[in-house]
Each structure stands twice: as structure tokens, then as C-alpha cells.
Short mmCIF file of C-alpha atoms in Angstrom, two decimals:
data_model
loop_
_atom_site.label_atom_id
_atom_site.label_comp_id
_atom_site.label_asym_id
_atom_site.label_seq_id
_atom_site.Cartn_x
_atom_site.Cartn_y
_atom_site.Cartn_z
CA MET A 15 135.79 132.87 108.76
CA SER A 16 137.61 134.65 111.11
CA GLY A 17 136.66 134.46 114.95
CA LEU A 18 134.00 131.99 114.35
CA ARG A 19 134.52 130.05 116.99
CA THR A 20 133.42 126.56 118.65
CA LEU A 21 130.59 125.85 121.40
CA ASP A 22 133.93 125.76 123.97
CA GLY A 23 134.99 129.48 122.78
CA GLU A 24 138.43 128.05 121.05
CA THR A 25 138.55 129.20 117.77
CA GLU A 26 140.30 126.48 115.20
CA THR A 27 143.95 128.58 116.17
CA GLY A 28 143.86 129.52 119.69
CA ARG A 29 141.99 131.23 122.39
CA ALA A 30 140.05 134.32 122.52
CA THR A 31 141.98 137.06 122.13
CA ASP A 32 140.27 140.31 124.94
CA GLY A 33 141.10 142.35 121.24
CA ASP A 34 138.74 139.92 119.77
CA ARG A 35 136.79 140.10 122.88
CA ALA A 36 136.61 144.14 122.89
CA LEU A 37 136.13 144.44 118.32
CA ARG A 38 132.63 142.91 118.81
CA THR A 39 131.22 143.98 121.62
CA ALA A 40 131.99 147.36 120.76
CA PRO A 41 129.68 150.34 120.52
CA ALA A 42 127.63 151.87 117.71
CA GLY A 43 129.27 154.79 115.85
CA ASN A 44 130.39 156.67 113.29
CA ALA A 45 134.60 156.25 113.90
CA PRO A 46 135.93 153.80 111.76
CA THR A 47 136.84 150.55 113.60
CA GLU A 48 140.06 147.93 113.17
CA ASP A 49 138.28 145.46 110.83
CA GLY A 50 136.50 148.86 108.37
CA PRO A 51 135.08 151.65 107.27
CA ALA A 52 133.29 153.68 109.42
CA GLU A 53 129.28 152.63 110.33
CA ASP A 54 127.29 154.94 108.35
CA GLU A 55 129.48 154.24 105.59
CA ARG A 56 129.09 150.52 105.83
CA THR A 57 124.92 150.92 106.57
CA LEU A 58 124.57 152.49 103.04
CA ALA A 59 126.71 150.40 101.62
CA GLU A 60 124.98 147.24 103.17
CA ARG A 61 121.01 149.08 102.25
CA ALA A 62 122.63 149.25 98.67
CA VAL A 63 123.44 145.69 98.44
CA ALA A 64 120.54 144.47 100.74
CA ASP A 65 118.45 146.08 97.78
CA GLU A 66 119.40 143.77 95.14
CA PRO A 67 117.41 140.13 93.79
CA ASN A 68 120.16 138.01 96.26
CA GLY A 69 120.87 140.89 98.54
CA PRO A 70 120.61 139.68 102.07
CA PHE A 71 123.06 136.62 100.90
CA LYS A 72 125.88 139.61 99.32
CA ALA A 73 125.25 140.61 102.92
CA LEU A 74 126.64 137.32 104.98
CA PRO A 75 130.32 137.57 104.97
CA PRO A 76 132.45 135.01 102.55
CA GLY A 77 132.90 131.53 104.47
CA LEU A 78 130.29 131.58 106.78
CA ARG A 79 128.29 128.78 104.69
CA ASP A 80 131.75 126.41 105.75
CA ASP A 81 131.33 127.85 109.16
CA LEU A 82 128.01 127.55 110.30
CA ARG A 83 127.55 123.88 108.08
CA PRO A 84 129.21 121.06 110.79
CA PHE A 85 125.75 122.92 113.06
CA PHE A 86 123.14 122.01 110.46
CA ASP A 87 122.84 118.28 110.66
CA ASP A 88 121.54 119.48 114.31
CA ILE A 89 119.48 122.33 113.19
CA ALA A 90 117.67 119.69 110.57
CA GLU A 91 117.40 117.52 113.27
CA GLU A 92 115.35 118.99 116.06
CA VAL A 93 113.89 121.48 112.66
CA VAL A 94 111.62 117.20 111.83
CA ARG A 95 111.19 117.05 116.25
CA ALA A 96 109.02 120.43 115.51
CA ILE A 97 107.11 119.08 113.05
CA ARG A 98 106.44 116.36 113.94
CA THR A 99 105.30 116.52 117.10
CA GLN A 100 103.79 120.67 116.93
CA ILE A 101 101.70 119.94 113.29
CA PRO A 102 99.97 117.13 112.60
CA GLU A 103 99.46 117.08 109.48
CA TYR A 104 102.65 116.04 109.81
CA ALA A 105 103.13 113.60 112.79
CA ARG A 106 103.15 109.77 111.56
CA PRO A 107 105.80 108.53 113.92
CA THR A 108 104.87 105.02 112.10
CA ASP A 109 104.80 105.50 108.22
CA ASP A 110 108.82 105.04 107.86
CA MET A 111 108.32 106.45 104.19
CA TYR A 112 106.87 109.90 104.51
CA MET A 113 108.99 110.87 107.88
CA HIS A 114 111.67 109.85 105.24
CA VAL A 115 109.94 112.65 102.55
CA VAL A 116 110.39 114.99 105.64
CA HIS A 117 113.49 114.86 107.03
CA ARG A 118 114.80 115.40 102.92
CA GLY A 119 113.35 118.02 102.09
CA VAL A 120 113.95 119.78 105.52
CA GLU A 121 117.47 118.79 105.08
CA HIS A 122 117.10 120.18 100.52
CA ALA A 123 116.00 123.79 102.19
CA LEU A 124 119.17 124.06 104.99
CA GLN A 125 121.23 122.65 102.58
CA GLY A 126 119.05 124.73 99.86
CA PHE A 127 120.05 127.98 102.00
CA LEU A 128 123.70 127.01 102.98
CA GLU A 129 124.80 126.92 99.14
CA ARG A 130 122.94 130.81 99.13
CA MET A 131 125.34 131.92 101.76
CA ALA A 132 128.17 130.99 99.44
CA GLN A 133 127.24 131.20 96.14
CA PRO A 134 124.54 134.22 96.68
CA ASP A 135 124.57 134.29 92.89
CA THR A 136 122.94 130.85 92.23
CA ASP A 137 120.76 129.54 89.85
CA TRP A 138 118.07 129.81 91.92
CA GLU A 139 115.65 128.03 89.33
CA PRO A 140 116.29 124.59 89.66
CA VAL A 141 115.88 125.03 93.94
CA LYS A 142 112.73 126.99 93.39
CA ALA A 143 111.53 123.75 90.53
CA THR A 144 111.98 121.24 93.76
CA TYR A 145 109.53 123.30 95.61
CA GLN A 146 106.68 124.23 93.10
CA ARG A 147 107.18 119.76 92.95
CA ILE A 148 106.29 119.88 96.73
CA GLY A 149 103.34 122.26 96.74
CA HIS A 150 102.37 119.65 93.47
CA GLY A 151 102.57 117.08 96.04
CA GLU A 152 100.80 119.40 98.36
CA ALA A 153 97.85 119.43 96.19
CA GLU A 154 98.12 115.92 95.15
CA GLU A 155 98.07 114.97 98.95
CA GLY A 156 95.00 116.78 98.60
CA ARG A 157 95.62 118.97 101.64
CA SER A 158 96.20 123.51 101.73
CA LEU A 159 99.38 125.12 102.04
CA ASP A 160 97.91 125.85 105.82
CA SER A 161 100.24 123.07 107.35
CA PHE A 162 103.27 123.38 105.22
CA GLN A 163 103.35 126.78 105.80
CA SER A 164 103.65 126.64 109.11
CA ALA A 165 106.34 124.03 109.32
CA LEU A 166 108.40 126.37 106.59
CA ARG A 167 108.49 129.19 109.69
CA LEU A 168 108.37 126.33 112.53
CA GLY A 169 111.83 125.17 110.53
CA ALA A 170 112.56 129.56 110.83
CA ARG A 171 112.04 130.08 114.07
CA VAL A 172 113.66 126.78 114.91
CA THR A 173 117.20 127.78 112.72
CA TRP A 174 116.69 131.54 113.76
CA ARG A 175 117.02 130.38 117.95
CA ARG A 176 119.61 127.49 117.61
CA VAL A 177 122.01 130.65 115.60
CA ASN A 178 121.12 133.22 117.72
CA ALA A 179 121.93 130.53 120.99
CA LEU A 180 125.73 130.78 118.77
CA VAL A 181 126.26 133.59 118.81
CA ASP A 182 124.88 134.00 122.72
CA ALA A 183 127.80 131.43 123.23
CA ASP A 184 130.18 133.56 121.91
CA VAL A 185 129.94 132.01 118.55
CA LEU A 186 128.75 133.14 115.99
CA PRO A 187 129.73 137.28 115.32
CA ARG A 188 126.95 139.81 116.48
CA ASN A 189 127.68 141.89 114.13
CA VAL A 190 126.50 139.00 111.09
CA LEU A 191 122.83 138.10 113.15
CA ALA A 192 120.68 140.70 111.00
CA ALA A 193 121.92 139.70 107.47
CA PHE A 194 121.72 136.83 108.34
CA GLY A 195 117.76 137.15 109.74
CA GLU A 196 117.63 138.51 106.55
CA ALA A 197 118.40 135.86 103.90
CA LEU A 198 117.02 133.86 106.09
CA PHE A 199 113.90 135.52 105.68
CA LEU A 200 114.17 135.72 102.03
CA HIS A 201 114.75 132.53 101.36
CA LEU A 202 111.77 131.31 103.42
CA ASP A 203 109.97 133.93 100.83
CA GLU A 204 110.89 132.73 98.38
CA MET A 205 110.17 128.68 99.14
CA ALA A 206 106.63 129.59 100.23
CA ALA A 207 105.80 132.00 97.00
CA ALA A 208 107.31 128.61 94.45
CA THR A 209 105.33 126.18 97.31
CA THR A 210 102.32 128.00 96.43
CA ALA A 211 102.84 128.34 93.06
CA GLY A 212 102.66 124.99 92.12
CA TYR A 213 100.05 124.34 94.70
CA THR A 214 98.02 126.54 92.86
CA GLU A 215 99.01 125.06 89.24
CA ALA A 216 98.04 121.55 90.55
CA ARG A 217 95.23 122.79 91.92
CA LEU A 218 94.11 124.52 88.73
CA HIS A 219 95.07 121.80 86.15
CA ALA A 220 92.58 119.70 88.81
CA ALA A 221 90.05 122.18 88.88
CA GLY A 222 90.64 122.49 84.88
CA GLU A 223 90.49 118.49 84.79
CA GLN A 224 87.04 118.42 86.79
CA GLN A 225 85.35 120.65 85.32
CA GLN A 226 86.22 118.70 81.80
CA ARG A 227 85.03 115.95 83.07
CA ARG A 228 81.85 116.88 85.06
CA ALA A 229 80.72 118.39 81.08
CA ARG A 230 81.56 115.39 79.50
CA LEU A 231 79.02 113.76 81.96
CA ILE A 232 76.75 116.53 81.42
CA ASP A 233 76.92 114.98 77.65
CA LEU A 234 76.73 111.70 78.14
CA LEU A 235 73.21 112.44 80.94
CA THR A 236 71.88 114.47 77.80
CA ALA A 237 73.18 111.85 74.50
CA ASP A 238 70.52 110.68 72.01
CA PRO A 239 69.93 107.75 71.76
CA PRO A 240 71.16 107.32 74.92
CA VAL A 241 74.64 105.24 76.75
CA SER A 242 75.05 102.81 79.04
CA ALA A 243 74.28 103.57 82.60
CA GLU A 244 77.92 102.00 83.23
CA ALA A 245 79.22 104.70 81.39
CA ILE A 246 77.51 107.25 83.15
CA GLY A 247 78.42 105.18 86.95
CA ASP A 248 81.67 105.60 85.76
CA LEU A 249 82.03 108.89 84.95
CA ALA A 250 79.81 109.89 86.95
CA HIS A 251 82.14 107.94 90.27
CA SER A 252 85.28 109.46 89.02
CA VAL A 253 84.18 113.42 89.42
CA ARG A 254 82.63 112.32 92.67
CA TRP A 255 78.58 113.23 91.45
CA PRO A 256 76.04 110.45 93.11
CA VAL A 257 74.26 109.20 90.69
CA PRO A 258 70.92 110.56 91.80
CA ARG A 259 67.10 107.74 89.93
CA ALA A 260 66.04 110.39 87.79
CA LEU A 261 67.29 114.40 87.15
CA ALA A 262 65.47 117.33 85.20
CA VAL A 263 67.75 119.44 82.71
CA VAL A 264 67.32 123.15 82.82
CA ALA A 265 68.74 125.43 79.53
CA ILE A 266 69.45 129.08 80.44
CA ASP A 267 70.12 132.13 77.77
CA GLN A 268 73.23 133.56 78.96
CA ARG A 269 73.53 137.29 78.56
CA PRO A 270 75.48 138.06 75.98
CA GLU A 271 77.71 140.56 77.44
CA PRO A 272 81.00 138.71 78.48
CA THR A 273 80.80 140.59 81.01
CA ALA A 274 78.23 138.74 83.29
CA ALA A 275 78.93 136.99 85.83
CA ARG A 276 77.58 133.43 85.38
CA PRO A 277 75.67 131.85 87.53
CA ILE A 278 77.18 129.56 90.90
CA VAL A 279 75.07 126.26 91.15
CA PRO A 280 74.81 123.99 94.32
CA PRO A 281 78.03 122.11 93.70
CA GLU A 282 75.42 118.69 93.33
CA PHE A 283 73.96 120.21 90.41
CA LEU A 284 76.37 120.03 86.57
CA ALA A 285 76.84 123.07 84.82
CA ARG A 286 77.78 124.16 81.34
CA PHE A 287 77.95 127.62 80.82
CA ASP A 288 80.43 127.23 78.03
CA VAL A 289 77.36 126.29 75.54
CA GLN A 290 74.73 128.03 74.66
CA PRO A 291 71.77 127.84 75.84
CA SER A 292 73.21 126.92 78.61
CA LEU A 293 72.70 123.60 80.94
CA VAL A 294 72.21 122.77 84.28
CA VAL A 295 71.20 119.04 85.63
CA VAL A 296 69.10 118.77 88.48
CA PRO A 297 69.59 115.88 89.90
CA ASP A 298 66.29 114.29 92.09
CA PRO A 299 64.30 117.21 91.19
CA GLY A 300 61.40 115.90 93.79
CA GLY A 301 64.02 116.54 95.94
CA PRO A 302 62.58 119.02 98.74
CA GLY A 303 64.68 122.91 97.81
CA ARG A 304 65.95 121.98 94.73
CA VAL A 305 64.03 123.77 92.60
CA ARG A 306 64.07 126.46 94.73
CA ALA A 307 68.02 125.74 94.67
CA VAL A 308 67.57 126.07 90.98
CA ALA A 309 65.44 129.29 90.53
CA GLY A 310 68.09 131.15 93.48
CA ALA A 311 70.94 130.29 91.65
CA LEU A 312 69.50 131.78 88.11
CA ARG A 313 67.31 134.10 89.46
CA GLY A 314 67.21 137.36 86.55
CA LEU A 315 68.07 134.29 83.41
CA ARG A 316 65.28 133.29 81.05
CA ALA A 317 65.51 129.74 82.61
CA ALA A 318 63.58 126.82 81.70
CA MET A 319 63.06 123.50 83.54
CA GLY A 320 62.58 119.94 82.00
CA PRO A 321 60.34 117.04 82.65
CA THR A 322 62.33 114.93 86.06
CA VAL A 323 63.89 111.76 83.23
CA GLY A 324 65.44 108.80 84.39
CA LEU A 325 69.10 108.25 84.19
CA GLN A 326 69.46 108.34 80.00
CA GLU A 327 67.10 110.00 78.87
CA GLY A 328 68.07 113.43 79.66
CA ALA A 329 68.07 114.55 75.82
CA ARG A 330 63.48 114.74 76.09
CA SER A 331 64.36 116.28 79.67
CA LEU A 332 66.42 118.77 77.13
CA ARG A 333 64.21 119.13 74.26
CA TRP A 334 60.98 119.80 76.62
CA ALA A 335 63.16 123.00 78.47
CA GLY A 336 64.50 123.52 74.64
CA GLN A 337 61.56 123.97 73.22
CA ALA A 338 59.65 126.02 76.15
CA LEU A 339 62.77 128.09 76.86
CA GLU A 340 61.40 129.28 73.08
CA LEU A 341 58.96 129.73 73.49
CA THR A 342 58.87 131.87 76.62
CA ARG A 343 61.52 134.15 74.09
CA ARG A 344 58.63 134.16 71.94
CA GLY A 345 56.61 136.00 74.69
CA VAL A 346 53.86 132.43 74.73
CA LEU A 347 55.23 131.34 78.14
CA PRO A 348 55.33 133.31 80.65
CA ASP A 349 59.18 135.15 80.77
CA THR A 350 58.70 135.77 85.06
CA GLY A 351 61.77 133.38 87.03
CA LEU A 352 61.93 129.85 86.06
CA VAL A 353 59.72 128.34 83.66
CA ARG A 354 58.88 124.27 84.92
CA CYS A 355 57.37 122.22 81.68
CA GLN A 356 55.53 120.59 83.57
CA GLU A 357 53.46 123.58 84.29
CA HIS A 358 52.43 124.35 80.82
CA LEU A 359 52.47 120.37 79.32
CA ALA A 360 49.35 121.25 77.05
CA THR A 361 50.68 124.72 76.03
CA LEU A 362 53.78 122.25 74.51
CA LEU A 363 51.81 119.76 73.10
CA LEU A 364 50.10 122.51 71.16
CA PHE A 365 53.18 124.30 69.82
CA ARG A 366 54.74 121.63 68.92
CA ASP A 367 53.99 121.05 65.29
CA GLU A 368 52.99 124.04 64.60
CA ALA A 369 51.87 122.93 61.46
CA LEU A 370 49.23 120.46 62.46
CA VAL A 371 47.60 123.26 64.27
CA ASP A 372 47.45 125.35 61.56
CA ALA A 373 45.97 122.91 59.11
CA MET A 374 42.74 122.10 61.89
CA ALA A 375 42.33 125.62 62.61
CA GLU A 376 42.27 126.36 58.08
CA ARG A 377 39.92 123.35 58.68
CA HIS A 378 37.58 124.27 61.00
CA LEU A 379 37.65 127.48 62.10
CA ARG A 380 38.26 129.70 58.14
CA PRO A 381 34.30 131.14 59.29
CA LEU A 382 35.86 133.52 61.60
CA GLU A 383 37.51 134.71 58.57
CA GLU A 384 35.18 136.12 56.43
CA LEU A 385 34.17 138.91 59.47
CA ARG A 386 36.20 141.61 60.14
CA PRO A 387 38.68 141.74 62.83
CA PRO A 388 37.29 143.46 66.43
CA GLN A 389 33.79 140.93 65.70
CA ARG A 390 36.66 138.62 64.51
CA GLU A 391 37.97 138.04 67.98
CA ARG A 392 35.02 138.82 70.46
CA LEU A 393 33.82 135.89 68.90
CA ALA A 394 36.53 133.76 68.77
CA GLU A 395 37.64 134.69 73.15
CA THR A 396 33.73 134.10 73.02
CA LEU A 397 33.81 130.64 71.25
CA LEU A 398 36.50 129.29 72.56
CA CYS A 399 35.51 129.93 76.85
CA TRP A 400 32.41 128.43 75.78
CA LEU A 401 34.33 125.25 74.70
CA GLN A 402 36.22 125.76 77.50
CA CYS A 403 32.87 126.05 80.13
CA GLY A 404 30.98 123.29 78.49
CA HIS A 405 28.57 125.82 77.21
CA ASN A 406 27.67 127.09 80.35
CA ALA A 407 26.28 131.39 79.01
CA SER A 408 26.93 132.25 82.55
CA GLU A 409 30.11 130.98 83.00
CA VAL A 410 31.33 132.95 79.42
CA ALA A 411 29.85 135.81 80.76
CA ALA A 412 31.48 135.73 84.34
CA ARG A 413 34.14 134.77 82.59
CA LEU A 414 34.51 137.91 79.73
CA ALA A 415 33.23 140.01 82.40
CA VAL A 416 29.70 140.52 79.91
CA HIS A 417 26.28 140.40 80.70
CA PRO A 418 24.67 136.75 79.82
CA GLN A 419 22.61 138.62 77.16
CA THR A 420 25.32 139.28 74.73
CA VAL A 421 26.87 135.58 75.25
CA ARG A 422 24.15 134.06 74.19
CA TYR A 423 23.70 136.92 70.96
CA ARG A 424 27.02 136.37 70.64
CA MET A 425 26.52 131.52 70.34
CA ARG A 426 23.53 132.60 67.93
CA GLN A 427 26.27 134.30 65.46
CA LEU A 428 28.39 131.29 66.23
CA ASP A 429 25.67 128.43 65.67
CA GLY A 430 25.39 130.91 61.42
CA LEU A 431 28.50 130.15 61.04
CA PHE A 432 29.34 126.91 62.39
CA GLY A 433 25.88 125.22 62.18
CA ASP A 434 25.90 121.80 63.11
CA ARG A 435 29.62 121.37 63.56
CA LEU A 436 29.53 123.38 67.47
CA LEU A 437 27.96 119.70 68.18
CA ASP A 438 30.51 117.97 66.87
CA PRO A 439 32.67 116.45 69.82
CA THR A 440 35.60 115.62 67.64
CA ALA A 441 34.99 119.45 65.67
CA GLN A 442 34.79 121.21 69.42
CA PHE A 443 37.57 119.28 70.54
CA GLU A 444 39.56 120.62 67.40
CA MET A 445 38.47 123.99 67.46
CA GLN A 446 39.36 124.30 70.74
CA LEU A 447 43.30 123.70 70.05
CA ALA A 448 43.75 126.13 67.65
CA LEU A 449 41.90 128.97 69.34
CA ARG A 450 43.91 127.49 72.31
CA SER A 451 47.33 128.14 70.21
CA ARG A 452 45.88 131.11 68.01
CA ALA A 453 44.78 133.06 71.11
CA LEU A 454 48.52 132.36 72.85
CA ARG A 455 50.03 133.61 69.56
CA HIS A 456 47.80 136.77 69.45
CA ALA A 457 48.63 137.31 73.77
CA ALA A 458 52.92 136.94 72.34
CA GLY A 459 52.16 138.92 68.94
CA SER A 460 51.44 141.89 71.35
CA ARG A 461 53.47 141.85 74.55
#
């Protein structure tokens, strides 16, 4: 580039002339200069170039890359020193390999910038791929991009300061400084964007793999027949999930709407919302706040929590949770918040084999079927309450909110229907089971 000087103020062909200095320091105006068109015309042209993808680089004068190249080795060293001393993540003075990587990264960034100055239309994709790999590496190292972005900004500030020093030393023409700065920060933005893209892609890939492994871990924990504790432990270790001594499985009815938001469960829980019913594995459910955390996360959803089981018995907890969820759908169990199986064991047992309960009802409750519906319901309710209250007519009357004499009258009717069977302990037990199942079904049907 014509007029570029070394630090001692000499050109390659001699000392600067007064005419050269006068042209550099001439005030801005509309009159043409010796070097080109009027200022307004040049500004319009530069703006047109700046609107192109590589416009700021095209606005730089030809040959500037070659004139600046001798200074860039020193700039690279200063950038590396600044990064090592000002950004803790990169301060590894004893790690020669790591510092070599940092040094190469800085050199690559500056050399890429110089190449774009010489050839603005050069293919950016290989350089972009390099910074995407850097983003991948940062993600694999487990770091955030904050430190890398700080390093980019620090490198740009150091470079900008050194270039300004060249202008102040009368080495670089001041009229290229604005275009140089715009090109520098365009290069910085594109490096940052490429690195972020690579980082995001790596994180998404890692998150996808992590989610797949956690889903596979749920499959192992609920497998029937159970898998070995070693297989569970190995997979749990790979997803950093502490292996509990006990667990419980929650079955969830997901909303059918595709736009429905998935629940957000605590990270120590394993969850799958891509299956029906959806599943949540709760480690050590007896721990403080565990059930409350599950209920809070699933608020507004129909869900049932299976019993607490050992590490390899998740299939049993899931089976019970699924049964409880189905009874909740039918209205047999209350559809209010999280249903806990351990609070409804008798009901789960009754509905485990409904055909068997129906057979007991057929055997012991046939006399009731001969009555008209209103009378049949009153006597069935009274008989169940009488069996549950230990044959205490006064307690039955209190529960049913009727007079004791009414209870005694109904019991005389029942005695006429069932006779000595009301005195048989085995018949009483099976009657109570059949009546309880009948009452639950009737209540579910009336909802």
C-alpha cells in the first residue's frame, strides 16, 4: 500500500513527504482530493460496499494485508498473554499442550482475518467449520461459552489497540481505520456465531444422548423380568444418576393436546413423556419432600404413584401404578391430585380380579337381586355398614344418619333373606368384599 510506514516513520522508498502528510490530515469536505472523488461520492460508494456480506473487507485498500502482516505475530503474542492473564479459564501455565492450542487458535483467527482482507470473497465455510469445531470442543470440555466469548472480545480489543498505535505512529493511514474496525468486528461476530453454532449442536447432541440413556435406564428399572443390579448401576453411572436403595414409579395420563407443555420434574427424578402412560421414577420416595415434589410437578394431571419397591422391582411398582391410574379413570379411586397406591391397597386388591369378586357376589348376594332397586340399595348399604361396624346397630345408625330402630328393622329383613349365613365368619368376610366392590362401582357409575 502506498504511504505505509515503518515505526521509524520511513517508507520503503524513503521518508514521508510534506505532501503525503498534508493529504492525510486534510479536513473532510466536498471538494475532490488528489487521491479520488469527492467525500460524499466516496461515502456513498463505501456504504454500498458495506451492505454486501463481505462489504467492510472490500472497503479496505488493496495490499493492506501484506503491509500489516509483519505486525501480526507480535499482536498474536500480546493477545495470548492477555488471555492467559485476564481469563481464568485459560490460565494454565503448566499445561503446554493446552497453551499451544490457545496460541494456535489466536494465530488462526488473526491469519483468517488477514486472508479475508486480501480476498474478501474467499470461501468462508472452511474457516467457519474451524470455529464450529472449537465450539464443539468447548462443549465437550464442559465449559460455558462465556470464557470463549470473553477471549474473542479481549483479542479484538488488543488488536484494535495495536492498530490504533500504528495510526498514532504515522504508520497506518487514518482514513482506513473505520473500515478496518468494521471488518475486524464483523470477523469477530462471525467467529462468535460459528462457535456458538458448534457449541449448541454439541450440547443438543449430548443432551439427546443423555435423554436416550435416561430413557433406557427407566426401561431397565421397570423391566420384567428384572435385569441385574450391575447393568442398572453401569447405566446409572453414565448419566450421573445416584443409584437409590428403593424407588417408586408414577404413571401419568398426559394431555392429548400436542401443544400441552410437559411437566418439569426435579432433575434427580427420571421421566419419560414420550410413552403412554408417561412415567416418572422417584428415587428413595420416603425421603423428605419427595412425594410433595412429585405432586407439585404433576399438578393438574391425572397420576398414580406405585408402592415403594427395591431397585430391581420397578415393574411391580409400575404395574400397581397403572392399575390405580385405570381405576382413577373409571372413577373408582378419587381423581384429585396424585393417587398413592399404598393408601388404597384394599381397593387395588378388590379390583385385581373383578371376575373373582363377581363370583363371590353371585354366591353370597343373590338374595338381594330379587328385591326392587330402591330396597336393594338400602339393604346392601346397611349390610355393608353392619359388617364393617362389628354388628353394632347404634354405630350403623350414626354412619347412615338414620334411627337405630330403622337399622334393626332392616336387619330383620336381611336376616330373612340370608338366614344363618349372617352368622358364618367366612360368608361375612366374602360378603363384605363383594359389597365393597359393588359400592365402589356404583359410586363410580354415578359420577
